């Protein structure tokens, strides 16, 4: 596994147990590669590792993530077969209008499946669980625009952090909202976040060798507490380069 990147340093411990991580991006600069990075570094631990990943996908099917992670050197099919990776495809597991259910029942039932999956894990795995949601904005679409329902489900997921010591990682597209109105669910998630990661375009505009910048506010645990990091990145086919502004010639 790749070690010692600026993103790893900003995140701190390899084990984000008990942490809430919120990623915010925009149309110009996607942060999905950070999701892939966190997923890979968790599952790339030794085979006997007790790390378990629960992925809740509103954006893409399993094949999409498996294809990307294979390029990064991580086989999700093998991880799934070894009961270290559990994938919930919302479009398949909770299709719109299933059995006449409204969006309320579908999302709450989805949380019930997540909780049941975690509860059934062996005890040695329960302290090394990551729940990842891709993404909050599409969860809101699934909830037919009900921000209260989305907030309820996210708070349910947050209880897993305190109950099992899970880490909760969420992606949201920040620029879909008005400049003057930020929904309460995002403000509350930012308040709960131990680590807030923002992916933004360069202030100077587009550049061929720099795809954007990351700002990481780590107010969580350990030595990284209240640490602010800012660096730039370039996404390649099989990896991502991280570097400080002005360090590339």
PDB file of C-alpha atoms in Angstrom:
ATOM      1  CA  UNK A   1       0.000   0.000   0.000  1.00  0.00           C
ATOM      2  CA  UNK A   2       1.120   3.504  -0.801  1.00  0.00           C
ATOM      3  CA  UNK A   3       2.512   5.135   2.328  1.00  0.00           C
ATOM      4  CA  UNK A   4       3.372   8.612   3.411  1.00  0.00           C
ATOM      5  CA  UNK A   5       1.345  10.753   0.987  1.00  0.00           C
ATOM      6  CA  UNK A   6       0.321  14.235   2.043  1.00  0.00           C
ATOM      7  CA  UNK A   7      -3.270  13.001   2.238  1.00  0.00           C
ATOM      8  CA  UNK A   8      -2.271  10.184   4.608  1.00  0.00           C
ATOM      9  CA  UNK A   9      -0.412  12.661   6.794  1.00  0.00           C
ATOM     10  CA  UNK A  10      -3.433  14.966   6.873  1.00  0.00           C
ATOM     11  CA  UNK A  11      -5.802  12.119   7.762  1.00  0.00           C
ATOM     12  CA  UNK A  12      -3.549  10.874  10.534  1.00  0.00           C
ATOM     13  CA  UNK A  13      -3.965   7.322  11.809  1.00  0.00           C
ATOM     14  CA  UNK A  14      -4.463   4.495   9.339  1.00  0.00           C
ATOM     15  CA  UNK A  15      -7.401   3.456  11.511  1.00  0.00           C
ATOM     16  CA  UNK A  16     -10.047   6.182  11.588  1.00  0.00           C
ATOM     17  CA  UNK A  17     -12.060   4.355  14.254  1.00  0.00           C
ATOM     18  CA  UNK A  18     -14.651   6.586  15.857  1.00  0.00           C
ATOM     19  CA  UNK A  19     -14.129   9.401  13.332  1.00  0.00           C
ATOM     20  CA  UNK A  20     -16.621  11.153  11.081  1.00  0.00           C
ATOM     21  CA  UNK A  21     -15.051  12.204   7.765  1.00  0.00           C
ATOM     22  CA  UNK A  22     -16.956  14.598   5.496  1.00  0.00           C
ATOM     23  CA  UNK A  23     -15.793  15.246   1.938  1.00  0.00           C
ATOM     24  CA  UNK A  24     -17.105  18.239   0.019  1.00  0.00           C
ATOM     25  CA  UNK A  25     -16.458  18.843  -3.663  1.00  0.00           C
ATOM     26  CA  UNK A  26     -17.887  20.671  -6.658  1.00  0.00           C
ATOM     27  CA  UNK A  27     -18.584  20.098 -10.329  1.00  0.00           C
ATOM     28  CA  UNK A  28     -15.180  21.460 -11.362  1.00  0.00           C
ATOM     29  CA  UNK A  29     -13.225  19.384  -8.839  1.00  0.00           C
ATOM     30  CA  UNK A  30     -14.407  15.935  -7.793  1.00  0.00           C
ATOM     31  CA  UNK A  31     -13.314  14.390  -4.483  1.00  0.00           C
ATOM     32  CA  UNK A  32     -14.263  10.826  -5.369  1.00  0.00           C
ATOM     33  CA  UNK A  33     -10.579   9.877  -5.562  1.00  0.00           C
ATOM     34  CA  UNK A  34     -10.370  10.549  -1.818  1.00  0.00           C
ATOM     35  CA  UNK A  35     -13.110   7.963  -1.242  1.00  0.00           C
ATOM     36  CA  UNK A  36     -11.095   5.489  -3.296  1.00  0.00           C
ATOM     37  CA  UNK A  37      -7.934   6.352  -1.342  1.00  0.00           C
ATOM     38  CA  UNK A  38      -9.586   5.742   2.034  1.00  0.00           C
ATOM     39  CA  UNK A  39     -11.173   2.529   0.771  1.00  0.00           C
ATOM     40  CA  UNK A  40      -7.893   1.204  -0.580  1.00  0.00           C
ATOM     41  CA  UNK A  41      -5.795   2.057   2.462  1.00  0.00           C
ATOM     42  CA  UNK A  42      -8.288   0.320   4.741  1.00  0.00           C
ATOM     43  CA  UNK A  43      -8.648  -2.857   2.687  1.00  0.00           C
ATOM     44  CA  UNK A  44      -4.959  -3.045   1.739  1.00  0.00           C
ATOM     45  CA  UNK A  45      -4.069  -4.021   5.284  1.00  0.00           C
ATOM     46  CA  UNK A  46      -2.740  -7.613   5.699  1.00  0.00           C
ATOM     47  CA  UNK A  47      -5.221 -10.432   4.895  1.00  0.00           C
ATOM     48  CA  UNK A  48      -5.655 -11.227   8.589  1.00  0.00           C
ATOM     49  CA  UNK A  49      -6.609  -7.609   9.301  1.00  0.00           C
ATOM     50  CA  UNK A  50      -9.948  -7.101  11.040  1.00  0.00           C
ATOM     51  CA  UNK A  51     -10.823  -4.028   8.932  1.00  0.00           C
ATOM     52  CA  UNK A  52     -14.318  -4.183   7.421  1.00  0.00           C
ATOM     53  CA  UNK A  53     -15.872  -1.780   4.913  1.00  0.00           C
ATOM     54  CA  UNK A  54     -19.598  -1.122   4.464  1.00  0.00           C
ATOM     55  CA  UNK A  55     -20.160   0.866   1.257  1.00  0.00           C
ATOM     56  CA  UNK A  56     -23.524   2.545   0.621  1.00  0.00           C
ATOM     57  CA  UNK A  57     -23.678   3.542  -3.048  1.00  0.00           C
ATOM     58  CA  UNK A  58     -26.197   6.009  -4.389  1.00  0.00           C
ATOM     59  CA  UNK A  59     -23.974   7.048  -7.298  1.00  0.00           C
ATOM     60  CA  UNK A  60     -22.623   3.946  -9.078  1.00  0.00           C
ATOM     61  CA  UNK A  61     -22.948   0.132  -9.205  1.00  0.00           C
ATOM     62  CA  UNK A  62     -20.408  -2.255  -7.707  1.00  0.00           C
ATOM     63  CA  UNK A  63     -18.651  -2.766 -11.049  1.00  0.00           C
ATOM     64  CA  UNK A  64     -17.700   0.925 -11.194  1.00  0.00           C
ATOM     65  CA  UNK A  65     -15.844   0.885  -7.880  1.00  0.00           C
ATOM     66  CA  UNK A  66     -14.335  -2.544  -8.523  1.00  0.00           C
ATOM     67  CA  UNK A  67     -12.868  -1.358 -11.830  1.00  0.00           C
ATOM     68  CA  UNK A  68     -11.300   1.731 -10.232  1.00  0.00           C
ATOM     69  CA  UNK A  69      -9.946  -0.104  -7.181  1.00  0.00           C
ATOM     70  CA  UNK A  70      -8.413  -2.818  -9.387  1.00  0.00           C
ATOM     71  CA  UNK A  71      -6.387  -0.114 -11.116  1.00  0.00           C
ATOM     72  CA  UNK A  72      -5.225   0.957  -7.662  1.00  0.00           C
ATOM     73  CA  UNK A  73      -4.245  -2.607  -6.752  1.00  0.00           C
ATOM     74  CA  UNK A  74      -7.246  -3.617  -4.631  1.00  0.00           C
ATOM     75  CA  UNK A  75      -9.675  -6.386  -5.657  1.00  0.00           C
ATOM     76  CA  UNK A  76     -13.126  -5.694  -4.200  1.00  0.00           C
ATOM     77  CA  UNK A  77     -14.497  -9.064  -5.336  1.00  0.00           C
ATOM     78  CA  UNK A  78     -11.910 -10.873  -3.212  1.00  0.00           C
ATOM     79  CA  UNK A  79     -12.565  -8.527  -0.287  1.00  0.00           C
ATOM     80  CA  UNK A  80     -16.308  -9.134  -0.614  1.00  0.00           C
ATOM     81  CA  UNK A  81     -15.826 -12.905  -0.715  1.00  0.00           C
ATOM     82  CA  UNK A  82     -13.692 -12.640   2.447  1.00  0.00           C
ATOM     83  CA  UNK A  83     -16.485 -10.721   4.220  1.00  0.00           C
ATOM     84  CA  UNK A  84     -14.367  -7.597   4.528  1.00  0.00           C
ATOM     85  CA  UNK A  85     -16.360  -5.543   2.008  1.00  0.00           C
ATOM     86  CA  UNK A  86     -20.150  -5.204   2.070  1.00  0.00           C
ATOM     87  CA  UNK A  87     -21.779  -3.279  -0.760  1.00  0.00           C
ATOM     88  CA  UNK A  88     -25.272  -1.793  -0.730  1.00  0.00           C
ATOM     89  CA  UNK A  89     -26.425  -0.658  -4.163  1.00  0.00           C
ATOM     90  CA  UNK A  90     -29.353   1.612  -3.369  1.00  0.00           C
ATOM     91  CA  UNK A  91     -30.709   1.452  -6.917  1.00  0.00           C
ATOM     92  CA  UNK A  92     -30.944  -2.333  -6.577  1.00  0.00           C
ATOM     93  CA  UNK A  93     -31.602  -2.817  -2.860  1.00  0.00           C
ATOM     94  CA  UNK A  94     -34.080   0.055  -2.466  1.00  0.00           C
ATOM     95  CA  UNK A  95     -35.572   0.758  -5.891  1.00  0.00           C
ATOM     96  CA  UNK A  96     -38.031   3.605  -6.132  1.00  0.00           C
ATOM     97  CA  UNK A  97     -41.545   2.502  -5.419  1.00  0.00           C
ATOM     98  CA  UNK A  98     -40.617  -0.997  -4.248  1.00  0.00           C
ATOM     99  CA  UNK A  99     -43.744  -2.729  -3.005  1.00  0.00           C
ATOM    100  CA  UNK A 100     -45.399   0.647  -2.740  1.00  0.00           C
ATOM    101  CA  UNK A 101     -42.945   1.830  -0.113  1.00  0.00           C
ATOM    102  CA  UNK A 102     -42.299   5.532   0.085  1.00  0.00           C
ATOM    103  CA  UNK A 103     -38.793   6.947   0.224  1.00  0.00           C
ATOM    104  CA  UNK A 104     -39.075   7.190   3.999  1.00  0.00           C
ATOM    105  CA  UNK A 105     -39.518   3.445   4.434  1.00  0.00           C
ATOM    106  CA  UNK A 106     -36.860   2.610   1.844  1.00  0.00           C
ATOM    107  CA  UNK A 107     -34.061   4.624   3.442  1.00  0.00           C
ATOM    108  CA  UNK A 108     -34.926   3.570   6.970  1.00  0.00           C
ATOM    109  CA  UNK A 109     -34.980  -0.057   5.806  1.00  0.00           C
ATOM    110  CA  UNK A 110     -31.575   0.501   4.218  1.00  0.00           C
ATOM    111  CA  UNK A 111     -30.187   1.670   7.546  1.00  0.00           C
ATOM    112  CA  UNK A 112     -31.696  -1.434   9.152  1.00  0.00           C
ATOM    113  CA  UNK A 113     -29.760  -3.612   6.696  1.00  0.00           C
ATOM    114  CA  UNK A 114     -26.534  -1.762   7.477  1.00  0.00           C
ATOM    115  CA  UNK A 115     -27.049  -2.132  11.219  1.00  0.00           C
ATOM    116  CA  UNK A 116     -27.902  -5.831  10.834  1.00  0.00           C
ATOM    117  CA  UNK A 117     -24.749  -6.426   8.774  1.00  0.00           C
ATOM    118  CA  UNK A 118     -22.545  -4.752  11.381  1.00  0.00           C
ATOM    119  CA  UNK A 119     -24.235  -6.490  14.303  1.00  0.00           C
ATOM    120  CA  UNK A 120     -23.622  -9.887  12.686  1.00  0.00           C
ATOM    121  CA  UNK A 121     -19.856  -9.356  12.365  1.00  0.00           C
ATOM    122  CA  UNK A 122     -17.480 -11.219  14.686  1.00  0.00           C
ATOM    123  CA  UNK A 123     -16.546  -9.234  17.768  1.00  0.00           C
ATOM    124  CA  UNK A 124     -12.942  -8.736  16.627  1.00  0.00           C
ATOM    125  CA  UNK A 125     -14.190  -6.879  13.520  1.00  0.00           C
ATOM    126  CA  UNK A 126     -16.567  -4.483  15.233  1.00  0.00           C
ATOM    127  CA  UNK A 127     -13.947  -1.936  16.244  1.00  0.00           C
ATOM    128  CA  UNK A 128     -12.492  -1.615  12.728  1.00  0.00           C
ATOM    129  CA  UNK A 129     -15.559  -0.820  10.612  1.00  0.00           C
ATOM    130  CA  UNK A 130     -15.845   1.969   8.065  1.00  0.00           C
ATOM    131  CA  UNK A 131     -19.243   3.018   6.705  1.00  0.00           C
ATOM    132  CA  UNK A 132     -18.924   5.032   3.489  1.00  0.00           C
ATOM    133  CA  UNK A 133     -21.759   6.919   1.747  1.00  0.00           C
ATOM    134  CA  UNK A 134     -21.441   8.038  -1.891  1.00  0.00           C
ATOM    135  CA  UNK A 135     -23.124  10.471  -1.807  1.00  0.00           C
ATOM    136  CA  UNK A 136     -25.357  12.645   0.406  1.00  0.00           C
ATOM    137  CA  UNK A 137     -26.753  14.746  -2.445  1.00  0.00           C
ATOM    138  CA  UNK A 138     -28.050  11.627  -4.219  1.00  0.00           C
ATOM    139  CA  UNK A 139     -29.421  10.334  -0.929  1.00  0.00           C
ATOM    140  CA  UNK A 140     -31.489  13.509  -0.891  1.00  0.00           C
ATOM    141  CA  UNK A 141     -32.756  12.666  -4.380  1.00  0.00           C
ATOM    142  CA  UNK A 142     -33.689   9.173  -3.155  1.00  0.00           C
ATOM    143  CA  UNK A 143     -35.542  10.837  -0.278  1.00  0.00           C
ATOM    144  CA  UNK A 144     -37.505  12.901  -2.821  1.00  0.00           C
ATOM    145  CA  UNK A 145     -35.991  16.105  -1.499  1.00  0.00           C
ATOM    146  CA  UNK A 146     -36.752  15.446   2.164  1.00  0.00           C
ATOM    147  CA  UNK A 147     -33.729  16.862   3.969  1.00  0.00           C
ATOM    148  CA  UNK A 148     -35.277  15.901   7.304  1.00  0.00           C
ATOM    149  CA  UNK A 149     -35.355  12.245   6.250  1.00  0.00           C
ATOM    150  CA  UNK A 150     -31.749  12.385   5.035  1.00  0.00           C
ATOM    151  CA  UNK A 151     -30.688  14.013   8.287  1.00  0.00           C
ATOM    152  CA  UNK A 152     -32.497  11.326  10.285  1.00  0.00           C
ATOM    153  CA  UNK A 153     -30.766   8.522   8.368  1.00  0.00           C
ATOM    154  CA  UNK A 154     -27.357  10.191   8.700  1.00  0.00           C
ATOM    155  CA  UNK A 155     -27.902  10.578  12.424  1.00  0.00           C
ATOM    156  CA  UNK A 156     -28.838   6.882  12.584  1.00  0.00           C
ATOM    157  CA  UNK A 157     -25.553   6.100  10.843  1.00  0.00           C
ATOM    158  CA  UNK A 158     -23.734   8.396  13.271  1.00  0.00           C
ATOM    159  CA  UNK A 159     -25.015   6.301  16.173  1.00  0.00           C
ATOM    160  CA  UNK A 160     -22.915   3.452  14.763  1.00  0.00           C
ATOM    161  CA  UNK A 161     -19.830   5.553  15.505  1.00  0.00           C
ATOM    162  CA  UNK A 162     -20.623   5.656  19.212  1.00  0.00           C
ATOM    163  CA  UNK A 163     -22.145   2.174  19.418  1.00  0.00           C
ATOM    164  CA  UNK A 164     -19.454   0.216  17.556  1.00  0.00           C
ATOM    165  CA  UNK A 165     -16.587   2.690  17.187  1.00  0.00           C
ATOM    166  CA  UNK A 166     -17.131   2.769  13.426  1.00  0.00           C
ATOM    167  CA  UNK A 167     -15.773   5.460  11.178  1.00  0.00           C
ATOM    168  CA  UNK A 168     -18.296   7.239   8.970  1.00  0.00           C
ATOM    169  CA  UNK A 169     -17.124   8.680   5.635  1.00  0.00           C
ATOM    170  CA  UNK A 170     -19.505  10.770   3.522  1.00  0.00           C
ATOM    171  CA  UNK A 171     -19.236  12.657   0.233  1.00  0.00           C
ATOM    172  CA  UNK A 172     -21.377  15.653  -0.663  1.00  0.00           C
ATOM    173  CA  UNK A 173     -21.436  17.938  -3.700  1.00  0.00           C
ATOM    174  CA  UNK A 174     -21.415  21.331  -2.047  1.00  0.00           C
ATOM    175  CA  UNK A 175     -22.117  23.493  -5.082  1.00  0.00           C
ATOM    176  CA  UNK A 176     -25.575  22.070  -5.777  1.00  0.00           C
ATOM    177  CA  UNK A 177     -26.892  24.428  -3.119  1.00  0.00           C
ATOM    178  CA  UNK A 178     -27.506  28.150  -3.332  1.00  0.00           C
ATOM    179  CA  UNK A 179     -24.670  30.459  -2.348  1.00  0.00           C
ATOM    180  CA  UNK A 180     -26.938  32.021   0.251  1.00  0.00           C
ATOM    181  CA  UNK A 181     -28.643  28.907   1.612  1.00  0.00           C
ATOM    182  CA  UNK A 182     -26.790  25.899   3.005  1.00  0.00           C
ATOM    183  CA  UNK A 183     -29.144  23.157   4.190  1.00  0.00           C
ATOM    184  CA  UNK A 184     -29.183  22.324   7.870  1.00  0.00           C
ATOM    185  CA  UNK A 185     -28.154  18.723   7.190  1.00  0.00           C
ATOM    186  CA  UNK A 186     -24.811  19.854   5.727  1.00  0.00           C
ATOM    187  CA  UNK A 187     -24.203  22.315   8.539  1.00  0.00           C
ATOM    188  CA  UNK A 188     -24.940  19.570  11.061  1.00  0.00           C
ATOM    189  CA  UNK A 189     -22.689  17.075   9.292  1.00  0.00           C
ATOM    190  CA  UNK A 190     -19.886  19.656   9.254  1.00  0.00           C
ATOM    191  CA  UNK A 191     -20.411  20.143  12.977  1.00  0.00           C
ATOM    192  CA  UNK A 192     -20.175  16.385  13.603  1.00  0.00           C
ATOM    193  CA  UNK A 193     -17.156  15.893  11.329  1.00  0.00           C
ATOM    194  CA  UNK A 194     -13.830  15.094  12.970  1.00  0.00           C
ATOM    195  CA  UNK A 195     -12.163  15.505   9.576  1.00  0.00           C
ATOM    196  CA  UNK A 196     -13.473  17.894   6.915  1.00  0.00           C
ATOM    197  CA  UNK A 197     -11.969  17.612   3.423  1.00  0.00           C
ATOM    198  CA  UNK A 198     -12.729  20.128   0.680  1.00  0.00           C
ATOM    199  CA  UNK A 199     -11.729  19.627  -2.953  1.00  0.00           C
ATOM    200  CA  UNK A 200     -11.633  22.890  -4.883  1.00  0.00           C
ATOM    201  CA  UNK A 201     -10.330  24.173  -8.208  1.00  0.00           C
ATOM    202  CA  UNK A 202      -7.231  26.318  -8.248  1.00  0.00           C
ATOM    203  CA  UNK A 203      -7.852  29.996  -7.589  1.00  0.00           C
ATOM    204  CA  UNK A 204      -5.706  30.748 -10.636  1.00  0.00           C
ATOM    205  CA  UNK A 205      -7.851  28.619 -12.931  1.00  0.00           C
ATOM    206  CA  UNK A 206      -7.215  25.416 -14.855  1.00  0.00           C
ATOM    207  CA  UNK A 207      -3.738  23.917 -15.170  1.00  0.00           C
ATOM    208  CA  UNK A 208      -2.641  20.854 -17.128  1.00  0.00           C
ATOM    209  CA  UNK A 209      -0.372  19.499 -14.390  1.00  0.00           C
ATOM    210  CA  UNK A 210      -2.539  20.395 -11.360  1.00  0.00           C
ATOM    211  CA  UNK A 211      -6.154  19.236 -11.109  1.00  0.00           C
ATOM    212  CA  UNK A 212      -7.140  21.012  -7.906  1.00  0.00           C
ATOM    213  CA  UNK A 213      -6.420  21.530  -4.240  1.00  0.00           C
ATOM    214  CA  UNK A 214      -7.438  19.793  -1.022  1.00  0.00           C
ATOM    215  CA  UNK A 215      -7.999  21.509   2.290  1.00  0.00           C
ATOM    216  CA  UNK A 216      -8.114  19.095   5.235  1.00  0.00           C
ATOM    217  CA  UNK A 217      -9.229  20.227   8.678  1.00  0.00           C
ATOM    218  CA  UNK A 218      -8.476  17.430  11.138  1.00  0.00           C
ATOM    219  CA  UNK A 219     -10.080  18.274  14.471  1.00  0.00           C
ATOM    220  CA  UNK A 220     -10.190  14.642  15.512  1.00  0.00           C
ATOM    221  CA  UNK A 221      -7.990  12.559  17.736  1.00  0.00           C
ATOM    222  CA  UNK A 222      -4.302  11.895  18.315  1.00  0.00           C
ATOM    223  CA  UNK A 223      -1.471  14.182  17.196  1.00  0.00           C
ATOM    224  CA  UNK A 224      -3.367  15.393  14.134  1.00  0.00           C
ATOM    225  CA  UNK A 225      -5.961  17.180  16.281  1.00  0.00           C
ATOM    226  CA  UNK A 226      -6.820  20.691  15.062  1.00  0.00           C
ATOM    227  CA  UNK A 227      -4.420  20.366  12.146  1.00  0.00           C
ATOM    228  CA  UNK A 228      -5.094  22.299   8.934  1.00  0.00           C
ATOM    229  CA  UNK A 229      -3.460  21.025   5.737  1.00  0.00           C
ATOM    230  CA  UNK A 230      -3.586  22.437   2.229  1.00  0.00           C
ATOM    231  CA  UNK A 231      -2.008  20.845  -0.824  1.00  0.00           C
ATOM    232  CA  UNK A 232      -2.615  20.271  -4.508  1.00  0.00           C
ATOM    233  CA  UNK A 233      -3.172  17.089  -6.482  1.00  0.00           C
ATOM    234  CA  UNK A 234      -3.072  15.532  -9.914  1.00  0.00           C
ATOM    235  CA  UNK A 235      -5.208  12.463 -10.661  1.00  0.00           C
ATOM    236  CA  UNK A 236      -3.474   9.850 -12.829  1.00  0.00           C
ATOM    237  CA  UNK A 237      -4.858   6.626 -14.262  1.00  0.00           C
ATOM    238  CA  UNK A 238      -3.533   4.383 -11.487  1.00  0.00           C
ATOM    239  CA  UNK A 239      -2.614   6.841  -8.740  1.00  0.00           C
ATOM    240  CA  UNK A 240      -2.882  10.393  -7.436  1.00  0.00           C
ATOM    241  CA  UNK A 241       0.022  12.780  -6.868  1.00  0.00           C
ATOM    242  CA  UNK A 242      -0.121  15.127  -3.869  1.00  0.00           C
ATOM    243  CA  UNK A 243       2.211  18.107  -3.539  1.00  0.00           C
ATOM    244  CA  UNK A 244       2.469  21.518  -1.915  1.00  0.00           C
ATOM    245  CA  UNK A 245       1.638  24.662  -3.912  1.00  0.00           C
ATOM    246  CA  UNK A 246       4.656  25.905  -5.827  1.00  0.00           C
ATOM    247  CA  UNK A 247       6.645  22.692  -5.388  1.00  0.00           C
ATOM    248  CA  UNK A 248       6.263  21.590  -9.013  1.00  0.00           C
ATOM    249  CA  UNK A 249       8.543  23.053 -11.643  1.00  0.00           C
TER     250      UNK A 249
END
